[in-house]
Amino acid sequence: STRKESSAASDVYKRQVAGRVEAAVSTCRRALQLGASPVAIASALANKVGNIARLYSARGDQYSLASQTGMAPYAVKLTQPVARRWSGENITKAVILMAELDAAVKGQGGDEDFAIEAAVKRVAELAR
């Protein structure tokens, strides 16, 4: 089930960071309906947003950036073009949203599914 959750989170993330709000939310909703854990999805999304934040202003080739950030070179190659499309202000907002989402899915919020959907929607809006 972990592979399924990782794949679901990856699908949500791809649509989310492309600014495809409706597609990201519907993919998220479907993953939750299929039994993906809100905590697993939130963790994967937070990791991806964190990678965007790490690479936002970073310059260099994928191998030097990989060693600087602790990311795999292929992850740098995939994330760097996405990160360059974001503004610093929106990255900050997205990182804060992910921290709030983490708290919400770990029992400090109300409905976990709603919290995930709302965060996915908001981050996708920030990516536009």
mmCIF file with all atom_site columns, N, CA, C and O in Angstrom, residues 23-47:
data_model
loop_
_atom_site.group_PDB
_atom_site.id
_atom_site.type_symbol
_atom_site.label_atom_id
_atom_site.label_alt_id
_atom_site.label_comp_id
_atom_site.label_asym_id
_atom_site.label_entity_id
_atom_site.label_seq_id
_atom_site.pdbx_PDB_ins_code
_atom_site.Cartn_x
_atom_site.Cartn_y
_atom_site.Cartn_z
_atom_site.occupancy
_atom_site.B_iso_or_equiv
_atom_site.pdbx_formal_charge
_atom_site.auth_seq_id
_atom_site.auth_comp_id
_atom_site.auth_asym_id
_atom_site.auth_atom_id
_atom_site.pdbx_PDB_model_num
ATOM 1   N N  . ALA A 1 23 ? -7.467  19.436 -11.290 1.00 0.00 ? 23 ALA A N  1
ATOM 2   C CA . ALA A 1 23 ? -6.881  18.106 -11.472 1.00 0.00 ? 23 ALA A CA 1
ATOM 3   C C  . ALA A 1 23 ? -6.184  17.639 -10.198 1.00 0.00 ? 23 ALA A C  1
ATOM 4   O O  . ALA A 1 23 ? -6.294  16.472 -9.818  1.00 0.00 ? 23 ALA A O  1
ATOM 5   N N  . ALA A 1 24 ? -5.483  18.536 -9.525  1.00 0.00 ? 24 ALA A N  1
ATOM 6   C CA . ALA A 1 24 ? -4.792  18.169 -8.287  1.00 0.00 ? 24 ALA A CA 1
ATOM 7   C C  . ALA A 1 24 ? -5.788  17.761 -7.204  1.00 0.00 ? 24 ALA A C  1
ATOM 8   O O  . ALA A 1 24 ? -5.604  16.748 -6.530  1.00 0.00 ? 24 ALA A O  1
ATOM 9   N N  . VAL A 1 25 ? -6.850  18.549 -7.054  1.00 0.00 ? 25 VAL A N  1
ATOM 10  C CA . VAL A 1 25 ? -7.846  18.253 -6.018  1.00 0.00 ? 25 VAL A CA 1
ATOM 11  C C  . VAL A 1 25 ? -8.572  16.950 -6.329  1.00 0.00 ? 25 VAL A C  1
ATOM 12  O O  . VAL A 1 25 ? -8.769  16.114 -5.447  1.00 0.00 ? 25 VAL A O  1
ATOM 13  N N  . SER A 1 26 ? -8.959  16.743 -7.585  1.00 0.00 ? 26 SER A N  1
ATOM 14  C CA . SER A 1 26 ? -9.689  15.514 -7.910  1.00 0.00 ? 26 SER A CA 1
ATOM 15  C C  . SER A 1 26 ? -8.793  14.285 -7.769  1.00 0.00 ? 26 SER A C  1
ATOM 16  O O  . SER A 1 26 ? -9.239  13.236 -7.306  1.00 0.00 ? 26 SER A O  1
ATOM 17  N N  . THR A 1 27 ? -7.515  14.396 -8.125  1.00 0.00 ? 27 THR A N  1
ATOM 18  C CA . THR A 1 27 ? -6.576  13.289 -7.953  1.00 0.00 ? 27 THR A CA 1
ATOM 19  C C  . THR A 1 27 ? -6.382  12.998 -6.467  1.00 0.00 ? 27 THR A C  1
ATOM 20  O O  . THR A 1 27 ? -6.337  11.832 -6.050  1.00 0.00 ? 27 THR A O  1
ATOM 21  N N  . CYS A 1 28 ? -6.293  14.042 -5.666  1.00 0.00 ? 28 CYS A N  1
ATOM 22  C CA . CYS A 1 28 ? -6.157  13.889 -4.217  1.00 0.00 ? 28 CYS A CA 1
ATOM 23  C C  . CYS A 1 28 ? -7.392  13.187 -3.644  1.00 0.00 ? 28 CYS A C  1
ATOM 24  O O  . CYS A 1 28 ? -7.281  12.235 -2.870  1.00 0.00 ? 28 CYS A O  1
ATOM 25  N N  . ARG A 1 29 ? -8.548  13.656 -4.034  1.00 0.00 ? 29 ARG A N  1
ATOM 26  C CA . ARG A 1 29 ? -9.804  13.078 -3.544  1.00 0.00 ? 29 ARG A CA 1
ATOM 27  C C  . ARG A 1 29 ? -9.879  11.595 -3.898  1.00 0.00 ? 29 ARG A C  1
ATOM 28  O O  . ARG A 1 29 ? -10.258 10.764 -3.078  1.00 0.00 ? 29 ARG A O  1
ATOM 29  N N  . ARG A 1 30 ? -9.502  11.272 -5.123  1.00 0.00 ? 30 ARG A N  1
ATOM 30  C CA . ARG A 1 30 ? -9.536  9.872  -5.576  1.00 0.00 ? 30 ARG A CA 1
ATOM 31  C C  . ARG A 1 30 ? -8.562  9.018  -4.762  1.00 0.00 ? 30 ARG A C  1
ATOM 32  O O  . ARG A 1 30 ? -8.891  7.892  -4.360  1.00 0.00 ? 30 ARG A O  1
ATOM 33  N N  . ALA A 1 31 ? -7.376  9.521  -4.512  1.00 0.00 ? 31 ALA A N  1
ATOM 34  C CA . ALA A 1 31 ? -6.393  8.772  -3.723  1.00 0.00 ? 31 ALA A CA 1
ATOM 35  C C  . ALA A 1 31 ? -6.931  8.485  -2.323  1.00 0.00 ? 31 ALA A C  1
ATOM 36  O O  . ALA A 1 31 ? -6.789  7.372  -1.802  1.00 0.00 ? 31 ALA A O  1
ATOM 37  N N  . LEU A 1 32 ? -7.563  9.480  -1.724  1.00 0.00 ? 32 LEU A N  1
ATOM 38  C CA . LEU A 1 32 ? -8.135  9.294  -0.386  1.00 0.00 ? 32 LEU A CA 1
ATOM 39  C C  . LEU A 1 32 ? -9.271  8.276  -0.423  1.00 0.00 ? 32 LEU A C  1
ATOM 40  O O  . LEU A 1 32 ? -9.378  7.430  0.469   1.00 0.00 ? 32 LEU A O  1
ATOM 41  N N  . GLN A 1 33 ? -10.096 8.331  -1.466  1.00 0.00 ? 33 GLN A N  1
ATOM 42  C CA . GLN A 1 33 ? -11.201 7.366  -1.606  1.00 0.00 ? 33 GLN A CA 1
ATOM 43  C C  . GLN A 1 33 ? -10.682 5.945  -1.767  1.00 0.00 ? 33 GLN A C  1
ATOM 44  O O  . GLN A 1 33 ? -11.320 4.996  -1.318  1.00 0.00 ? 33 GLN A O  1
ATOM 45  N N  . LEU A 1 34 ? -9.517  5.810  -2.391  1.00 0.00 ? 34 LEU A N  1
ATOM 46  C CA . LEU A 1 34 ? -8.924  4.492  -2.595  1.00 0.00 ? 34 LEU A CA 1
ATOM 47  C C  . LEU A 1 34 ? -8.150  4.008  -1.373  1.00 0.00 ? 34 LEU A C  1
ATOM 48  O O  . LEU A 1 34 ? -7.540  2.946  -1.402  1.00 0.00 ? 34 LEU A O  1
ATOM 49  N N  . GLY A 1 35 ? -8.163  4.807  -0.315  1.00 0.00 ? 35 GLY A N  1
ATOM 50  C CA . GLY A 1 35 ? -7.563  4.364  0.939   1.00 0.00 ? 35 GLY A CA 1
ATOM 51  C C  . GLY A 1 35 ? -6.166  4.856  1.237   1.00 0.00 ? 35 GLY A C  1
ATOM 52  O O  . GLY A 1 35 ? -5.528  4.387  2.174   1.00 0.00 ? 35 GLY A O  1
ATOM 53  N N  . ALA A 1 36 ? -5.661  5.811  0.459   1.00 0.00 ? 36 ALA A N  1
ATOM 54  C CA . ALA A 1 36 ? -4.334  6.361  0.758   1.00 0.00 ? 36 ALA A CA 1
ATOM 55  C C  . ALA A 1 36 ? -4.399  7.103  2.097   1.00 0.00 ? 36 ALA A C  1
ATOM 56  O O  . ALA A 1 36 ? -5.388  7.747  2.419   1.00 0.00 ? 36 ALA A O  1
ATOM 57  N N  . SER A 1 37 ? -3.373  6.972  2.868   1.00 0.00 ? 37 SER A N  1
ATOM 58  C CA . SER A 1 37 ? -3.306  7.603  4.186   1.00 0.00 ? 37 SER A CA 1
ATOM 59  C C  . SER A 1 37 ? -3.100  9.111  4.056   1.00 0.00 ? 37 SER A C  1
ATOM 60  O O  . SER A 1 37 ? -2.169  9.544  3.370   1.00 0.00 ? 37 SER A O  1
ATOM 61  N N  . PRO A 1 38 ? -3.936  9.918  4.721   1.00 0.00 ? 38 PRO A N  1
ATOM 62  C CA . PRO A 1 38 ? -3.722  11.371 4.701   1.00 0.00 ? 38 PRO A CA 1
ATOM 63  C C  . PRO A 1 38 ? -2.323  11.758 5.201   1.00 0.00 ? 38 PRO A C  1
ATOM 64  O O  . PRO A 1 38 ? -1.703  12.662 4.663   1.00 0.00 ? 38 PRO A O  1
ATOM 65  N N  . VAL A 1 39 ? -1.832  11.045 6.202   1.00 0.00 ? 39 VAL A N  1
ATOM 66  C CA . VAL A 1 39 ? -0.502  11.350 6.743   1.00 0.00 ? 39 VAL A CA 1
ATOM 67  C C  . VAL A 1 39 ? 0.571   11.078 5.689   1.00 0.00 ? 39 VAL A C  1
ATOM 68  O O  . VAL A 1 39 ? 1.485   11.880 5.502   1.00 0.00 ? 39 VAL A O  1
ATOM 69  N N  . ALA A 1 40 ? 0.436   9.968  4.954   1.00 0.00 ? 40 ALA A N  1
ATOM 70  C CA . ALA A 1 40 ? 1.422   9.636  3.920   1.00 0.00 ? 40 ALA A CA 1
ATOM 71  C C  . ALA A 1 40 ? 1.394   10.651 2.778   1.00 0.00 ? 40 ALA A C  1
ATOM 72  O O  . ALA A 1 40 ? 2.448   11.073 2.295   1.00 0.00 ? 40 ALA A O  1
ATOM 73  N N  . ILE A 1 41 ? 0.203   11.038 2.366   1.00 0.00 ? 41 ILE A N  1
ATOM 74  C CA . ILE A 1 41 ? 0.089   12.033 1.288   1.00 0.00 ? 41 ILE A CA 1
ATOM 75  C C  . ILE A 1 41 ? 0.673   13.366 1.751   1.00 0.00 ? 41 ILE A C  1
ATOM 76  O O  . ILE A 1 41 ? 1.450   13.997 1.036   1.00 0.00 ? 41 ILE A O  1
ATOM 77  N N  . ALA A 1 42 ? 0.313   13.792 2.954   1.00 0.00 ? 42 ALA A N  1
ATOM 78  C CA . ALA A 1 42 ? 0.819   15.069 3.485   1.00 0.00 ? 42 ALA A CA 1
ATOM 79  C C  . ALA A 1 42 ? 2.340   15.057 3.574   1.00 0.00 ? 42 ALA A C  1
ATOM 80  O O  . ALA A 1 42 ? 3.006   16.035 3.214   1.00 0.00 ? 42 ALA A O  1
ATOM 81  N N  . SER A 1 43 ? 2.895   13.951 4.039   1.00 0.00 ? 43 SER A N  1
ATOM 82  C CA . SER A 1 43 ? 4.348   13.839 4.168   1.00 0.00 ? 43 SER A CA 1
ATOM 83  C C  . SER A 1 43 ? 5.035   13.930 2.809   1.00 0.00 ? 43 SER A C  1
ATOM 84  O O  . SER A 1 43 ? 6.028   14.642 2.651   1.00 0.00 ? 43 SER A O  1
ATOM 85  N N  . ALA A 1 44 ? 4.492   13.227 1.821   1.00 0.00 ? 44 ALA A N  1
ATOM 86  C CA . ALA A 1 44 ? 5.086   13.255 0.479   1.00 0.00 ? 44 ALA A CA 1
ATOM 87  C C  . ALA A 1 44 ? 4.994   14.652 -0.130  1.00 0.00 ? 44 ALA A C  1
ATOM 88  O O  . ALA A 1 44 ? 5.958   15.141 -0.726  1.00 0.00 ? 44 ALA A O  1
ATOM 89  N N  . LEU A 1 45 ? 3.845   15.292 0.033   1.00 0.00 ? 45 LEU A N  1
ATOM 90  C CA . LEU A 1 45 ? 3.682   16.642 -0.517  1.00 0.00 ? 45 LEU A CA 1
ATOM 91  C C  . LEU A 1 45 ? 4.620   17.633 0.177   1.00 0.00 ? 45 LEU A C  1
ATOM 92  O O  . LEU A 1 45 ? 5.218   18.481 -0.473  1.00 0.00 ? 45 LEU A O  1
ATOM 93  N N  . ALA A 1 46 ? 4.749   17.508 1.495   1.00 0.00 ? 46 ALA A N  1
ATOM 94  C CA . ALA A 1 46 ? 5.651   18.398 2.238   1.00 0.00 ? 46 ALA A CA 1
ATOM 95  C C  . ALA A 1 46 ? 7.093   18.210 1.775   1.00 0.00 ? 46 ALA A C  1
ATOM 96  O O  . ALA A 1 46 ? 7.847   19.180 1.636   1.00 0.00 ? 46 ALA A O  1
ATOM 97  N N  . ASN A 1 47 ? 7.476   16.969 1.511   1.00 0.00 ? 47 ASN A N  1
ATOM 98  C CA . ASN A 1 47 ? 8.817   16.680 1.022   1.00 0.00 ? 47 ASN A CA 1
ATOM 99  C C  . ASN A 1 47 ? 9.051   17.353 -0.329  1.00 0.00 ? 47 ASN A C  1
ATOM 100 O O  . ASN A 1 47 ? 10.090  17.979 -0.557  1.00 0.00 ? 47 ASN A O  1
#
